[in-house]
XYZ file of N, CA and C in Angstrom:
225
model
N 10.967 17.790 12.854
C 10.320 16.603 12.318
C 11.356 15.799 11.547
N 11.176 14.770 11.621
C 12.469 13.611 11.397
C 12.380 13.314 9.572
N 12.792 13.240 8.788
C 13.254 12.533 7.312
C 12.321 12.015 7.225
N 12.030 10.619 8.108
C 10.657 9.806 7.441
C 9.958 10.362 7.827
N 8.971 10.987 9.050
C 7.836 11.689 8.891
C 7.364 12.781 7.683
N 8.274 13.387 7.317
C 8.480 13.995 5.811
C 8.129 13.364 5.057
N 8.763 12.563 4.464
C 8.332 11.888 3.371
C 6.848 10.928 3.865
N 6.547 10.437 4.692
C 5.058 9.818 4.997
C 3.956 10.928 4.449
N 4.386 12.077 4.938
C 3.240 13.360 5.102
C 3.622 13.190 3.545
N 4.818 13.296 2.834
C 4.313 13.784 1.601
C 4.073 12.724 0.216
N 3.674 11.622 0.885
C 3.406 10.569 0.522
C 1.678 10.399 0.646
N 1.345 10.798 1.732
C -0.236 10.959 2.160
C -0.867 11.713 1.099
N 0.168 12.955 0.891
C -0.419 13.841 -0.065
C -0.619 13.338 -1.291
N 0.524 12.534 -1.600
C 0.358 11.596 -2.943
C -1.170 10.896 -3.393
N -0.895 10.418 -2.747
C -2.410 9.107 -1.889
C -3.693 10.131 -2.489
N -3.748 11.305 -1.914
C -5.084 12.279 -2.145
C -5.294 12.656 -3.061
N -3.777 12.814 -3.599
C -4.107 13.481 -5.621
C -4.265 12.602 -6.047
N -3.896 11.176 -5.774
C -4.218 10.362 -6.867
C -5.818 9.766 -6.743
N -6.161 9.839 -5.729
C -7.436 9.630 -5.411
C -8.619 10.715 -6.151
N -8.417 11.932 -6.006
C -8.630 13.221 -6.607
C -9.049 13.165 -7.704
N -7.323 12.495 -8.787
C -7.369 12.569 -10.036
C -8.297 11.271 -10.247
N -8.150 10.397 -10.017
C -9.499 9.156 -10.000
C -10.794 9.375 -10.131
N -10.857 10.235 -9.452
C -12.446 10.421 -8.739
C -12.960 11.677 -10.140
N -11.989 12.194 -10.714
C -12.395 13.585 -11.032
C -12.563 12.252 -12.887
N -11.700 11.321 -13.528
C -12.103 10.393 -14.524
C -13.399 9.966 -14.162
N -13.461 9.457 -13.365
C -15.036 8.971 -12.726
C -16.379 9.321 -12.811
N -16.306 10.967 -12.533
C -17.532 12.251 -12.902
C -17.247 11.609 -14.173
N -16.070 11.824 -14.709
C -15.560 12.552 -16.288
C -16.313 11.385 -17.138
N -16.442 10.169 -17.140
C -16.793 9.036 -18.006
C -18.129 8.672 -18.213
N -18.031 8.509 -19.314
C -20.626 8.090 -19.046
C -20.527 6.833 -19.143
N -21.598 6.685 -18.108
C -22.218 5.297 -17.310
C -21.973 4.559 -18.702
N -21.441 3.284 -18.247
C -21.506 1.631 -19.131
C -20.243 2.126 -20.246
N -19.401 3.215 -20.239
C -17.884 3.760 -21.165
C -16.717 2.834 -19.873
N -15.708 2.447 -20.522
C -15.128 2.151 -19.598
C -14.297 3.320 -18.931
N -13.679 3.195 -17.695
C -12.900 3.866 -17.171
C -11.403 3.907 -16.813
N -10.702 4.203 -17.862
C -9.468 3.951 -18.261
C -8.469 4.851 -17.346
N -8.862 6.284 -17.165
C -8.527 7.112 -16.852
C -8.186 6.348 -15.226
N -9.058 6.295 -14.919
C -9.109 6.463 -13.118
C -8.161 5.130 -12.650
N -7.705 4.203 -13.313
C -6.813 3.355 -13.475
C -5.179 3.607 -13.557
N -5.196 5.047 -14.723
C -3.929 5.176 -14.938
C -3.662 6.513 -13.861
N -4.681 6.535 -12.789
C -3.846 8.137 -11.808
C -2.509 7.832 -11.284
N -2.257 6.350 -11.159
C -0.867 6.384 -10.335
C 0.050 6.575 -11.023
N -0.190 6.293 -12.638
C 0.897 6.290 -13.489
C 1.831 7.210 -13.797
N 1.061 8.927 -14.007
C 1.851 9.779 -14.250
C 3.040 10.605 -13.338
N 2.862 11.588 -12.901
C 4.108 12.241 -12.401
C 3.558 12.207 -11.482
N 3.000 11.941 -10.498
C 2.502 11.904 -8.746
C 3.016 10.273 -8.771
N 2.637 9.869 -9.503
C 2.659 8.288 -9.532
C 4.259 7.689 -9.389
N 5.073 8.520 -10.046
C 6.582 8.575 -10.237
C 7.014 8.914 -9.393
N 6.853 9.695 -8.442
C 7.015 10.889 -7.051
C 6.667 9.862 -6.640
N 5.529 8.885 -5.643
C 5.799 8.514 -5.325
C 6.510 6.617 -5.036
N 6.680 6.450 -6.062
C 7.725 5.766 -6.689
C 9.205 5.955 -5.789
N 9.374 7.082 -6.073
C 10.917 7.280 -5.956
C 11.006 7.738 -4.383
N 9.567 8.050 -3.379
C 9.461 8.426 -2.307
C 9.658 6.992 -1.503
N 8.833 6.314 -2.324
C 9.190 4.826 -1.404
C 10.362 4.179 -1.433
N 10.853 4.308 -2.385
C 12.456 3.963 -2.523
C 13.360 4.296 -1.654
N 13.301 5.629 -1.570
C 14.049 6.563 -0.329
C 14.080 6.044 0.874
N 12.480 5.944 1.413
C 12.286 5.051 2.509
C 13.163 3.709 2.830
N 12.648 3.074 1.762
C 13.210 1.656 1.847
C 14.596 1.851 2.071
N 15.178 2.390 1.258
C 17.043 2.803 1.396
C 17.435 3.449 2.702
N 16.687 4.489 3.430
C 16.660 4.820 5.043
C 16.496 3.788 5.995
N 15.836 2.923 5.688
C 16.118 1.468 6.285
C 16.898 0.751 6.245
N 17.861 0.803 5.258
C 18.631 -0.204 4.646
C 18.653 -1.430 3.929
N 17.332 -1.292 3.461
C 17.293 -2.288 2.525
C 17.348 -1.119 0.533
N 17.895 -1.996 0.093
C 18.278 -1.984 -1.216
C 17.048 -2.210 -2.540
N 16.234 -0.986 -3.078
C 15.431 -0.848 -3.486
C 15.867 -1.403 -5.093
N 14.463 -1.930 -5.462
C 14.950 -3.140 -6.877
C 13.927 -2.471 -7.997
N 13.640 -1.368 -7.445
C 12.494 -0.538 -8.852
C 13.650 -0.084 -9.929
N 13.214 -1.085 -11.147
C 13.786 -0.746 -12.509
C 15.465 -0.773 -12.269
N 15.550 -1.313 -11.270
C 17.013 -1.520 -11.684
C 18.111 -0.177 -11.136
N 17.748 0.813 -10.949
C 18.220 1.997 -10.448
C 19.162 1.907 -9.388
N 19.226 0.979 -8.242
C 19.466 1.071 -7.460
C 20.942 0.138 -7.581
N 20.996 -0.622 -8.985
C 22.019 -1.470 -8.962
C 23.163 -0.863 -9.391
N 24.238 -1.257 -8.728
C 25.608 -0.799 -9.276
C 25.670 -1.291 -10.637
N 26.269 0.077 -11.423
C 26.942 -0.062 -13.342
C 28.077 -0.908 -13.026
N 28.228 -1.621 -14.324
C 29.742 -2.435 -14.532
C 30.546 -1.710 -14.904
């Protein structure tokens, strides 16, 4: 199996936990409370993962990824 099919599959997986973790704030909150939680699932460490999964991608393509600056050459 090829580099990008890898990372797609484990990108999908991303997709499900964060959906997961969403869904599980959702039960978690009482009717008319807002729902803060299910907002911030992409944020934490799945959220970062895949962050840095799409980057990869993009750079296997050859284009030059512009998240936070990382990708730019130091002076």
């Amino acid at each position: 199996m090829s580099g990008k099919r890898l990372i797609h599959r484990a990108l999908n997986a991303i997709r499900d936990e964060q959906m997961a973790e969403a869904e599980g704030h959702r039960r978690n909150t009482r009717p008319g409370m807002p729902n803060y939680g299910a907002g911030l699932a992409s944020e934490g460490y799945v959220g970062g993962y895949s962050d840095a999964l799409n980057d990869v991608l993009l750079a296997m393509n050859g284009i030059t990824p512009t998240r936070r600056g990382w990708w730019e050459p130091k002076p």
